[in-house]
Coordinates of C-alpha atoms and ligand atoms in Angstrom, one line a residue:
X1 CA 37.0 70.5 85.2
X2 CA 34.4 67.7 85.0
X3 CA 35.2 64.0 83.9
X4 CA 32.9 62.5 81.2
X5 CA 32.6 58.8 80.3
X6 CA 30.5 56.7 77.9
X7 CA 30.0 53.3 76.4
X8 CA 28.1 51.7 73.8
X9 CA 28.6 47.9 73.0
X10 CA 27.8 44.3 73.9
X11 CA 29.0 44.5 77.5
X12 CA 27.2 45.8 80.5
X13 CA 28.1 49.6 80.5
X14 CA 27.9 50.1 84.3
X15 CA 31.1 48.6 85.6
X16 CA 32.8 50.4 82.6
X17 CA 31.4 53.7 83.5
X18 CA 32.2 53.3 87.2
X19 CA 35.9 52.3 86.5
X20 CA 36.1 55.2 83.9
X21 CA 34.5 57.9 86.7
X22 CA 37.4 56.6 89.3
X23 CA 39.9 57.2 86.7
X24 CA 38.6 60.7 85.9
X25 CA 38.0 61.7 89.4
X26 CA 40.9 63.7 89.6
X27 CA 39.1 66.2 87.1
X28 CA 36.3 66.8 89.8
X29 CA 34.9 65.0 92.8
X30 CA 32.1 67.0 94.4
X31 CA 29.3 64.8 92.9
X32 CA 28.8 62.1 90.3
X33 CA 26.0 60.4 88.3
X34 CA 25.3 58.4 85.4
X35 CA 22.3 57.4 83.0
X36 CA 21.8 53.8 81.4
X37 CA 19.4 52.6 78.9
X38 CA 18.2 49.1 79.9
X39 CA 17.0 46.2 77.6
X40 CA 13.2 47.7 77.9
X41 CA 14.3 51.0 76.6
X42 CA 14.1 52.6 80.0
X43 CA 16.4 55.4 80.8
X44 CA 17.6 55.6 84.3
X45 CA 19.5 58.2 85.8
X46 CA 21.3 58.0 89.3
X47 CA 23.3 60.8 90.9
X48 CA 24.7 61.7 94.3
X49 CA 26.6 64.3 96.0
X50 CA 30.3 63.4 96.8
X51 CA 32.6 61.0 95.2
X52 CA 31.9 58.1 92.8
X53 CA 32.1 55.6 95.8
X54 CA 28.8 57.4 96.9
X55 CA 27.2 56.8 93.7
X56 CA 28.3 53.2 93.8
X57 CA 26.5 52.8 97.0
X58 CA 23.5 54.7 95.9
X59 CA 22.9 52.3 92.8
X60 CA 23.2 49.0 94.9
X61 CA 20.0 47.3 94.6
X62 CA 18.8 49.5 91.8
X63 CA 18.6 48.5 88.2
X64 CA 22.2 49.2 86.6
X65 CA 21.6 47.2 83.5
X66 CA 22.1 48.4 80.0
X67 CA 24.8 48.3 77.2
X68 CA 24.7 52.0 76.6
X69 CA 25.3 54.6 79.2
X70 CA 27.0 58.1 80.2
X71 CA 28.6 59.0 83.4
X72 CA 29.9 62.2 85.0
X73 CA 32.0 63.3 87.8
X74 CA 31.5 67.0 88.6
X75 CA 33.5 70.1 89.8
X76 CA 30.6 72.6 90.5
X77 CA 30.7 75.9 88.6
X78 CA 27.0 76.9 88.6
X79 CA 25.1 75.6 91.5
X80 CA 26.5 74.1 94.7
X81 CA 27.6 70.4 94.6
X82 CA 24.4 68.5 95.5
X83 CA 22.4 65.7 94.0
X84 CA 20.0 67.8 92.1
X85 CA 22.7 69.7 90.4
X86 CA 24.9 66.6 89.8
X87 CA 24.9 65.3 86.1
X88 CA 23.1 63.6 83.9
X89 CA 20.3 66.0 83.6
X90 CA 16.9 64.9 82.0
X91 CA 14.8 66.7 79.5
X92 CA 11.2 67.8 80.3
X93 CA 10.0 64.2 78.8
X94 CA 12.8 62.3 80.5
X95 CA 13.6 60.7 77.3
X96 CA 17.0 62.3 76.8
X97 CA 19.8 62.6 79.5
X98 CA 22.8 64.6 79.0
X99 CA 26.3 65.5 80.8
X100 CA 28.5 68.4 80.2
X101 CA 32.0 69.5 81.0
X102 CA 32.4 73.2 80.6
X103 CA 30.4 76.5 81.0
X104 CA 27.6 77.8 79.0
X105 CA 28.0 81.7 79.2
X106 CA 24.9 82.7 77.8
X107 CA 22.7 80.1 80.1
X108 CA 20.7 82.6 81.9
X109 CA 19.5 84.1 78.5
X110 CA 18.7 80.8 77.1
X111 CA 17.0 79.6 80.5
X112 CA 14.6 82.6 80.4
X113 CA 13.6 82.0 76.9
X114 CA 12.9 78.2 77.6
X115 CA 11.1 79.1 80.7
X116 CA 8.8 81.3 78.6
X117 CA 7.8 78.2 76.6
X118 CA 6.6 76.6 79.9
X119 CA 9.8 74.5 80.6
X120 CA 10.7 74.1 84.2
X121 CA 13.8 73.7 85.6
X122 CA 14.9 71.7 88.6
X123 CA 18.7 72.4 89.0
X124 CA 20.8 75.6 89.2
X125 CA 23.2 74.4 86.7
X126 CA 24.2 76.1 83.2
X127 CA 24.2 72.5 81.9
X128 CA 20.4 72.0 82.1
X129 CA 19.5 74.6 79.9
X130 CA 21.3 72.5 77.1
X131 CA 19.2 69.2 77.5
X132 CA 16.0 71.4 77.3
X133 CA 17.0 73.5 74.6
X134 CA 18.0 70.5 72.4
X135 CA 14.5 68.8 73.2
X136 CA 12.7 71.8 72.6
X137 CA 14.4 72.3 69.1
X138 CA 13.9 68.5 68.4
X139 CA 10.2 68.8 69.1
X140 CA 9.8 72.2 67.4
X141 CA 11.4 71.3 64.2
X142 CA 10.4 67.8 64.2
X143 CA 13.8 67.0 62.9
X144 CA 16.3 64.0 64.1
X145 CA 18.2 64.5 67.3
X146 CA 21.5 65.0 65.8
X147 CA 20.3 68.1 63.8
X148 CA 18.5 69.4 66.9
X149 CA 21.9 69.1 68.8
X150 CA 23.7 71.0 66.0
X151 CA 21.0 73.8 66.1
X152 CA 21.0 74.1 69.7
X153 CA 25.0 74.2 70.0
X154 CA 24.8 77.1 67.4
X155 CA 23.0 79.2 69.9
X156 CA 25.4 78.4 72.7
X157 CA 28.1 80.8 73.9
X158 CA 30.8 79.1 75.9
X159 CA 32.6 75.9 76.4
X160 CA 31.6 72.4 76.5
X161 CA 32.2 68.6 76.1
X162 CA 28.8 66.9 76.1
X163 CA 27.3 63.5 75.6
X164 CA 23.7 62.5 75.2
X165 CA 21.7 59.4 75.3
X166 CA 18.1 59.2 74.0
X167 CA 15.8 56.1 75.2
X168 CA 14.3 56.3 71.5
X169 CA 17.6 55.5 70.0
X170 CA 19.2 53.2 72.3
X171 CA 22.2 52.2 70.2
X172 CA 23.5 55.6 69.7
X173 CA 25.7 58.2 71.7
X174 CA 25.7 61.8 70.5
X175 CA 28.8 63.8 71.6
X176 CA 30.1 67.3 70.8
X177 CA 32.9 69.5 71.8
X178 CA 34.2 73.1 71.9
X179 CA 37.1 73.9 74.2
X180 CA 36.7 71.1 76.5
X181 CA 38.3 67.7 75.6
X182 CA 36.7 64.5 74.5
X183 CA 38.2 61.3 73.3
X184 CA 36.3 58.4 71.3
X185 CA 37.8 55.1 71.6
X186 CA 37.2 52.5 69.1
X187 CA 36.9 49.0 70.0
X188 CA 35.8 45.8 68.4
X189 CA 32.1 46.4 68.1
X190 CA 32.1 48.6 70.8
X191 CA 32.9 52.3 71.6
X192 CA 33.8 54.2 74.5
X193 CA 34.1 57.8 75.4
X194 CA 36.0 60.0 77.9
X195 CA 37.4 63.2 78.7
X196 CA 40.8 61.9 78.5
X197 CA 42.4 58.5 77.2
X198 CA 42.8 57.1 81.0
X199 CA 39.3 55.4 81.1
X200 CA 39.7 53.8 77.8
X201 CA 43.0 52.6 77.4
X202 CA 42.6 49.3 79.0
X203 CA 40.0 48.5 76.2
X204 CA 41.4 49.9 73.1
X205 CA 44.5 51.7 72.0
X206 CA 42.6 53.2 68.8
X207 CA 41.3 56.6 69.4
X208 CA 39.9 59.7 68.0
X209 CA 40.5 63.1 69.5
X210 CA 37.5 65.3 68.8
X211 CA 38.2 68.7 67.5
X212 CA 36.7 72.0 68.4
X213 CA 33.1 72.6 67.0
X214 CA 32.8 68.9 66.0
X215 CA 29.9 66.6 66.7
X216 CA 30.1 62.9 66.5
X217 CA 27.5 60.5 66.4
X218 CA 28.6 57.0 67.7
X219 CA 26.4 54.2 66.6
X220 CA 26.7 50.6 67.5
X221 CA 26.1 49.5 64.0
X222 CA 27.3 52.2 61.7
X223 CA 30.4 53.3 63.7
X224 CA 31.6 56.8 64.3
X225 CA 30.5 59.7 62.0
X226 CA 32.1 63.2 62.6
X227 CA 30.6 66.6 61.3
X228 CA 31.3 70.3 62.1
X229 CA 28.5 72.1 63.6
X230 CA 28.0 73.8 60.4
X231 CA 27.3 70.2 58.9
X232 CA 30.4 69.7 57.1
X233 CA 31.5 66.1 57.1
X234 CA 35.0 65.2 58.6
X235 CA 37.1 62.2 58.4
X236 CA 38.3 61.5 61.8
X237 CA 42.0 60.6 62.5
X238 CA 42.2 57.5 64.5
X239 CA 45.4 57.7 66.4
X240 CA 47.1 54.8 68.4
X241 CA 47.5 55.8 71.9
X242 CA 50.4 54.0 74.0
X243 CA 49.5 54.3 77.5
X244 CA 50.3 51.9 80.2
X245 CA 47.4 51.0 82.5
X246 CA 50.0 50.1 85.2
X247 CA 50.8 54.0 85.0
X248 CA 47.4 54.8 86.3
X249 CA 47.6 52.7 89.4
X250 CA 49.0 53.8 92.7
X251 CA 51.8 50.9 92.7
X252 CA 51.8 50.2 96.4
X253 CA 52.0 53.8 97.5
X254 CA 49.4 55.2 99.8
X255 CA 48.7 58.3 97.4
X256 CA 49.2 59.2 93.9
X257 CA 51.1 62.2 94.8
X258 CA 53.7 60.1 96.9
X259 CA 54.0 57.6 94.1
X260 CA 54.7 60.6 91.5
X261 CA 57.1 62.4 93.8
X262 CA 58.9 58.9 94.0
X263 CA 58.8 58.2 90.3
X264 CA 60.7 61.7 89.5
X265 CA 64.2 59.9 88.9
X266 CA 62.8 57.6 86.3
X267 CA 60.6 60.5 84.6
X268 CA 63.5 62.7 84.2
X269 CA 65.5 59.9 82.5
X270 CA 62.6 59.6 80.1
X271 CA 62.4 63.0 79.6
X272 CA 65.9 63.4 78.8
X273 CA 66.1 60.1 76.7
X274 CA 67.2 60.8 73.2
X275 CA 67.7 64.4 73.9
X276 CA 70.8 64.4 76.4
X277 CA 73.6 62.6 75.0
X278 CA 76.6 62.6 77.6
X279 CA 78.7 60.4 75.3
X280 CA 78.4 62.8 72.4
X281 CA 78.1 66.0 74.6
X282 CA 75.0 67.2 73.1
X283 CA 71.3 68.3 73.8
X284 CA 68.9 67.9 71.0
X285 CA 65.1 69.1 70.9
X286 CA 63.4 68.0 67.6
X287 CA 61.3 71.2 67.8
X288 CA 64.3 73.3 68.0
X289 CA 65.9 71.5 65.0
X290 CA 63.0 71.8 62.9
X291 CA 62.3 75.6 63.9
X292 CA 66.0 76.6 64.4
X293 CA 65.7 79.9 62.2
X294 CA 62.6 81.1 63.9
X295 CA 63.7 80.6 67.3
X296 CA 67.2 82.2 66.5
X297 CA 65.3 85.2 65.1
X298 CA 63.3 85.5 68.4
X299 CA 63.5 89.2 69.8
X300 CA 61.8 88.1 72.9
X301 CA 60.3 85.0 74.4
X302 CA 57.0 85.3 76.2
X303 CA 56.3 82.3 78.5
X304 CA 52.6 81.7 79.4
X305 CA 51.3 79.2 81.9
X306 CA 49.2 79.0 85.0
X307 CA 49.8 77.8 88.5
X308 CA 52.8 75.2 89.0
X309 CA 53.5 75.5 85.3
X310 CA 54.0 79.2 85.9
X311 CA 56.6 78.5 88.4
X312 CA 58.5 76.3 86.1
X313 CA 58.1 79.1 83.5
X314 CA 59.8 81.4 85.9
X315 CA 62.7 79.0 86.1
X316 CA 62.6 78.9 82.3
X317 CA 63.0 82.5 81.9
X318 CA 66.4 82.5 84.4
X319 CA 67.6 79.7 82.2
X320 CA 66.8 81.2 78.9
X321 CA 68.2 84.7 79.7
X322 CA 71.3 83.2 81.4
X323 CA 72.1 80.8 78.5
X324 CA 70.7 82.3 75.3
X325 CA 70.7 86.1 76.2
X326 CA 67.1 86.5 75.0
X327 CA 64.8 88.7 77.0
X328 CA 62.1 86.6 78.5
X329 CA 58.6 87.4 80.0
X330 CA 56.6 85.3 82.2
X331 CA 52.9 85.9 82.3
X332 CA 49.9 84.2 83.7
X333 CA 48.0 83.2 80.8
X334 CA 44.8 84.6 82.7
X335 CA 46.0 88.1 82.7
X336 CA 48.0 88.0 79.4
X337 CA 44.6 87.0 77.5
X338 CA 42.6 90.1 79.1
X339 CA 45.2 93.0 79.2
X340 CA 46.5 94.8 76.2
X341 CA 49.5 92.6 75.8
X342 CA 52.0 93.4 73.2
X343 CA 53.0 90.7 71.0
X344 CA 54.6 90.8 67.6
X345 CA 55.4 88.3 65.0
X346 CA 59.0 88.4 66.1
X347 CA 58.1 87.0 69.6
X348 CA 58.2 83.3 70.3
X349 CA 55.6 82.3 72.9
X350 CA 56.2 79.2 75.2
X351 CA 53.2 77.9 76.7
X352 CA 53.6 75.3 79.4
X353 CA 51.0 73.2 80.6
X354 CA 50.8 69.6 82.3
X355 CA 47.3 68.9 81.2
X356 CA 47.3 70.7 77.9
X357 CA 43.6 71.7 78.4
X358 CA 44.2 74.7 80.7
X359 CA 41.3 77.2 79.3
X360 CA 43.3 80.3 80.1
X361 CA 46.5 79.0 78.5
X362 CA 44.6 77.8 75.6
X363 CA 43.0 81.2 75.1
X364 CA 46.4 83.1 75.4
X365 CA 47.8 80.8 72.8
X366 CA 45.0 81.6 70.5
X367 CA 45.6 85.3 71.3
X368 CA 49.4 85.1 70.7
X369 CA 48.6 83.3 67.4
X370 CA 46.1 85.8 66.1
X371 CA 48.8 88.5 66.8
X372 CA 51.4 86.6 64.5
X373 CA 53.8 85.0 67.4
X374 CA 55.1 81.5 66.9
X375 CA 54.0 79.3 69.6
X376 CA 55.9 76.4 71.1
X377 CA 54.1 74.1 73.7
X378 CA 55.7 72.2 76.5
X379 CA 53.1 69.7 77.8
X380 CA 52.6 66.2 79.3
X381 CA 49.4 64.9 78.3
X382 CA 49.8 63.4 74.8
X383 CA 47.0 64.4 72.5
X384 CA 45.6 67.1 74.7
X385 CA 44.7 70.4 73.1
X386 CA 47.6 72.6 73.6
X387 CA 49.9 70.5 71.4
X388 CA 47.3 70.6 68.7
X389 CA 47.2 74.5 68.7
X390 CA 50.8 75.1 68.8
X391 CA 53.2 75.5 66.0
X392 CA 55.6 72.9 67.6
X393 CA 56.7 71.9 71.2
X394 CA 58.3 69.3 73.3
X395 CA 56.2 66.7 75.5
X396 CA 57.9 66.2 79.1
X397 CA 57.3 62.7 78.9
X398 CA 56.8 62.0 82.5
X399 CA 53.7 59.8 82.2
X400 CA 50.1 60.4 83.5
X401 CA 50.0 62.8 86.6
X402 CA 47.1 62.0 88.7
X403 CA 47.6 63.8 92.1
X404 CA 46.1 67.1 91.7
X405 CA 49.1 68.5 93.2
X406 CA 51.6 68.8 90.5
X407 CA 55.0 67.3 91.1
X408 CA 56.8 65.2 88.4
X409 CA 55.3 67.3 85.8
X410 CA 57.0 70.3 87.3
X411 CA 60.4 68.9 87.5
X412 CA 59.6 67.5 83.8
X413 CA 58.9 71.1 82.5
X414 CA 62.0 72.6 84.4
X415 CA 64.0 69.7 82.7
X416 CA 62.7 70.4 79.2
X417 CA 63.2 74.2 79.8
X418 CA 66.9 73.3 80.6
X419 CA 67.3 71.5 77.6
X420 CA 65.5 74.2 75.6
X421 CA 68.0 76.9 76.9
X422 CA 71.0 74.8 76.2
X423 CA 70.0 73.6 72.7
X424 CA 69.2 77.1 71.6
X425 CA 72.4 78.7 73.1
X426 CA 74.3 76.1 71.5
X427 CA 72.5 76.9 68.3
X428 CA 73.1 80.6 68.8
X429 CA 76.8 79.8 69.5
X430 CA 76.9 81.7 72.8
X431 CA 77.6 79.2 75.3
X432 CA 81.3 78.5 76.2
X433 CA 82.2 74.8 75.3
X434 CA 83.3 73.9 78.8
X435 CA 80.0 75.4 80.4
X436 CA 77.8 73.2 78.0
X437 CA 79.8 70.3 79.0
X438 CA 79.4 70.9 82.7
X439 CA 75.8 71.3 82.1
X440 CA 75.0 68.1 80.4
X441 CA 77.2 66.2 82.7
X442 CA 75.3 67.7 85.7
X443 CA 72.0 67.4 84.1
X444 CA 72.5 63.5 83.6
X445 CA 73.4 63.4 87.2
X446 CA 70.1 64.8 88.4
X447 CA 68.1 61.8 88.6
X448 CA 70.8 60.0 90.9
X449 CA 70.8 63.1 93.1
X450 CA 66.8 63.1 93.5
X451 CA 67.1 59.6 94.4
X452 CA 69.6 60.7 97.4
X453 CA 66.9 63.5 98.4
X454 CA 64.2 60.9 98.4
X455 CA 66.1 58.8 101.1
X456 CA 65.3 61.6 103.6
X457 CA 61.7 60.9 103.2
X458 CA 61.2 59.5 106.6
X459 CA 63.2 62.4 108.3
X460 CA 60.8 64.9 106.4
X461 CA 57.6 62.8 107.6
X462 CA 58.9 63.3 111.1
X463 CA 59.5 66.9 110.6
X464 CA 56.0 67.3 109.3
X465 CA 54.5 66.2 112.4
X466 CA 56.0 69.0 114.3
X467 CA 54.6 71.6 111.9
X468 CA 51.1 70.4 111.9
X469 CA 50.0 73.1 114.3
X470 CA 51.2 75.7 111.9
X471 CA 48.6 78.1 110.3
X472 CA 51.0 80.0 108.1
X473 CA 54.3 79.4 106.5
X474 CA 56.9 81.5 104.8
X475 CA 59.0 80.1 101.9
X476 CA 62.2 81.9 100.9
X477 CA 64.8 81.6 98.1
X478 CA 66.8 83.7 95.9
X479 CA 68.0 83.3 92.4
X480 CA 66.9 80.1 90.6
X481 CA 65.5 78.9 94.1
X482 CA 63.0 81.9 94.4
X483 CA 60.5 80.1 91.9
X484 CA 61.1 77.1 94.1
X485 CA 59.9 79.0 97.2
X486 CA 56.9 80.0 95.3
X487 CA 56.2 76.2 94.3
X488 CA 56.9 75.0 97.9
X489 CA 54.2 77.4 99.2
X490 CA 51.8 76.7 96.5
X491 CA 52.0 72.9 97.2
X492 CA 51.6 73.3 100.9
X493 CA 48.5 75.6 100.5
X494 CA 46.7 73.2 98.0
X495 CA 46.8 70.2 100.0
X496 CA 47.4 71.0 103.6
X497 CA 45.0 74.2 103.5
X498 CA 48.0 76.0 105.6
X499 CA 48.2 79.6 104.4
X500 CA 51.7 80.0 102.8
X501 CA 53.6 82.5 101.0
X502 CA 56.7 82.4 98.9
X503 CA 59.1 85.2 98.6
X504 CA 62.6 86.1 97.4
X505 CA 64.6 86.0 100.4
X506 CA 65.5 89.5 100.4
X507 CA 62.3 90.9 99.9
X508 CA 61.2 89.7 103.4
X509 CA 62.5 93.0 105.0
X510 CA 60.1 94.9 102.8
X511 CA 57.2 93.6 104.6
X512 CA 56.6 90.1 105.4
X513 CA 59.4 90.2 108.3
X514 CA 56.5 91.8 110.2
X515 CA 54.9 88.3 110.2
X516 CA 58.0 86.7 111.9
X517 CA 57.6 85.4 115.7
X518 CA 58.3 82.5 117.5
X519 CA 55.2 80.5 116.0
X520 CA 56.2 81.2 112.2
X521 CA 57.9 78.5 110.4
X522 CA 60.2 79.7 107.5
X523 CA 61.6 77.5 104.9
X524 CA 64.9 78.6 103.5
X525 CA 66.1 77.3 100.3
X526 CA 69.8 77.9 101.2
X527 CA 72.1 75.8 99.0
X528 CA 75.7 76.8 98.5
X529 CA 75.3 78.7 95.2
X530 CA 76.3 82.4 94.2
X531 CA 73.8 83.8 96.4
X532 CA 74.5 81.7 99.7
X533 CA 75.9 84.3 101.7
X534 CA 73.1 86.6 101.1
X535 CA 70.6 83.9 102.0
X536 CA 72.5 83.3 105.3
X537 CA 72.1 86.8 106.2
X538 CA 68.4 86.9 105.4
X539 CA 68.2 83.8 107.9
X540 CA 70.1 85.6 110.4
X541 CA 67.4 88.3 110.2
X542 CA 64.6 85.6 110.7
X543 CA 66.6 84.0 113.6
X544 CA 67.0 87.3 115.3
X545 CA 63.1 87.5 115.4
X546 CA 62.8 83.7 116.8
X547 CA 61.3 82.4 113.6
X548 CA 61.6 78.7 113.2
X549 CA 63.8 77.9 110.4
X550 CA 63.7 74.8 108.3
X551 CA 66.5 75.1 105.8
X552 CA 67.3 73.0 102.7
X553 CA 71.1 73.0 102.9
X554 CA 73.8 71.3 100.9
X555 CA 75.3 68.2 102.4
X556 CA 77.8 68.9 105.3
X557 CA 77.0 72.7 105.6
X558 CA 77.7 72.7 109.3
X559 CA 77.2 76.4 109.6
X560 CA 73.7 76.3 108.7
X561 CA 72.9 73.3 110.7
X562 CA 73.8 75.6 113.7
X563 CA 71.7 78.5 112.6
X564 CA 68.7 76.7 111.5
X565 CA 66.2 74.6 113.7
X566 CA 66.0 71.7 111.2
X567 CA 68.0 71.1 108.2
X568 CA 67.2 68.8 105.2
X569 CA 70.4 68.0 103.2
X570 CA 70.4 67.9 99.5
X571 CA 73.4 67.0 97.0
X572 CA 75.0 70.0 95.5
X573 CA 74.9 70.9 91.8
X574 CA 75.1 73.9 89.5
X575 CA 73.1 76.9 90.4
X576 CA 70.8 76.6 87.3
X577 CA 69.9 73.0 88.1
X578 CA 69.1 73.5 91.9
X579 CA 65.4 73.7 91.3
X580 CA 65.3 70.1 90.1
X581 CA 66.8 69.2 93.7
X582 CA 65.4 71.6 95.9
X583 CA 61.8 71.1 94.9
X584 CA 61.8 67.6 96.3
X585 CA 61.9 68.3 99.8
X586 CA 59.2 70.9 99.2
X587 CA 57.0 68.4 97.6
X588 CA 57.6 65.9 100.4
X589 CA 57.1 68.3 103.3
X590 CA 53.7 69.4 102.0
X591 CA 52.8 65.8 101.4
X592 CA 53.7 64.7 104.9
X593 CA 52.1 67.9 106.4
X594 CA 48.8 67.4 104.7
X595 CA 48.9 63.5 105.6
X596 CA 49.6 64.5 109.3
X597 CA 46.4 66.7 109.1
X598 CA 44.3 64.1 107.6
X599 CA 43.7 65.9 104.2
X600 CA 43.0 64.1 101.0
X601 CA 46.2 65.0 99.5
X602 CA 45.2 63.6 95.8
X603 CA 41.9 65.2 95.8
X604 CA 42.1 68.5 97.8
X605 CA 39.0 70.4 98.4
X606 CA 37.8 72.9 95.5
X607 CA 40.7 71.9 93.4
X608 CA 40.7 69.8 90.1
X609 CA 43.5 68.5 88.0
X610 CA 42.5 70.0 84.5
X611 CA 41.3 73.6 84.9
X612 CA 39.2 73.8 81.8
X613 CA 37.1 76.7 83.0
X614 CA 38.5 80.3 83.1
Ligands
LIG1 O1 47.7 71.6 83.5 P1 48.4 73.0 83.7 O2 49.8 72.7 83.9 O3 48.1 74.1 82.7 O4 47.6 73.3 84.9 C1 48.2 74.5 85.6 C2 47.6 74.6 87.1 O5 46.3 74.6 87.2 C3 48.3 73.7 87.9 O6 49.6 73.6 87.8 C4 47.8 73.8 89.3 O7 48.4 75.1 90.0 C5 48.3 72.6 90.3 N1 47.3 72.2 91.1 C6 49.5 73.0 91.1 O8 49.8 71.7 91.8

């Protein structure tokens, strides 16, 4: 949930660290800090509450020189967002500075022991325990710093990615990870460090993705040496990461979220490239071809995910049950991992995650693997943790998603799940040929249909102005569009802070109908699918109670134009592909309402892009 950046080389570290922090601000943005060792071997730590830009102002006029440094952007877990609690944290002698992403679960116990030895703490963080523990062991054992880090980390329970600099060793970064990501970039006589590849990619494409329980010593002269916490040396694999810096910029849009909404047609073309072949009437996913028998033998599929990815998982359930006739359960990863989940070796687990780093999803995968299940990952972030701990999987290939509210990753996940369902149904030989052809044709038309929806952007922006007053919203849909209602409500609440609920439209009469009055905006996904008439009846019920209806309708639906207060038209498609179209106006409505309310849509309060804590 926090972002880590580091540099050692011949260049001044400060501008590289600041630029890196800006790229990682999506991970956390309540405070920021950095540590630099200057040419006189002085270790300077600067930190502030708030965003990276505050840190830049704070450092103005101060000594920001040095060719080695570490930097951090925080998402608070232990201790409120404040200058004191911001990272880096100094050791007692102020010789060492440390940054951390993760949670030290046994920090209270370790803190008590260190306090008993006379060590004073200045912050409320769990992280400060680490830096004091490392220095304490270093002094007690008169060992070297790397050994001290190893001994300290062996006493720690929890998750961490850490980076340390020591003014007595000003050409070396020491880093380690367990459950939180860390990437090392290898340049020409210089080395970079970050929580993901985005701060590194403009300097080098050669990267090492550190594994769990690994510690790396990055020295300007001797390069990168990696070992396990138990001291066994490891030969690190250097990967070439192809990421375009342009994809990390806003490209003329006022926010990443809007850019990412508008990118969706291209993203879905990329996602389907080489997989959906309209000329050959085929859908291929390499992971299905390679693991065909295992997938065909599946008794049951269990989908594990969180947040928006859980919503796409719910659509996946409808798709897989419809086309493959395999029972599917969709579970919140956080619930699955702590209840007595029944999983057997004949179950296939699909783990869905944009970031590939979500702590609950990672833990749920580990549990499913322990119980013998075969695990298939659906991820966006290449080289992230989930693709490395699953048996197989498919990337969604929609490019980096920077806005905290997930948009293009959602439609990318639904597209992969659609391809998965179709390819598996074909492998099982249970889908009618004509239906299969219709699906491929319709799937290939989706990017153009999304382009048509995007043309309503201005109209939706006008509509948003009308609803900025609202304190609550209800989203209703049925069938494949029920998860879209859930996703629409989540988008609105996370960026506009308006309370919103998504329901299956027919459930409304079992309780939520009591909320309807002339103040209540109700968004209906009311496209002309097999449940259309039923949704229209639900709409009548809302109308009768004077609710203010915003309806997502198919082009030319005059009946609903009369019934609803406001309509947004979308092109028609088959029922099972409607989420790919109807989710777009949901995203735009949430975006424009949040903009009208003056909210920070890319970095909403209390949230972070990568939820690496449970
Ligand atoms: O990276 P993941 O897909 O595993 O993340 C899961 C959720 O944290 C994420 O979808 C979250 O709900 C988003 N902020 C939704 O926009």
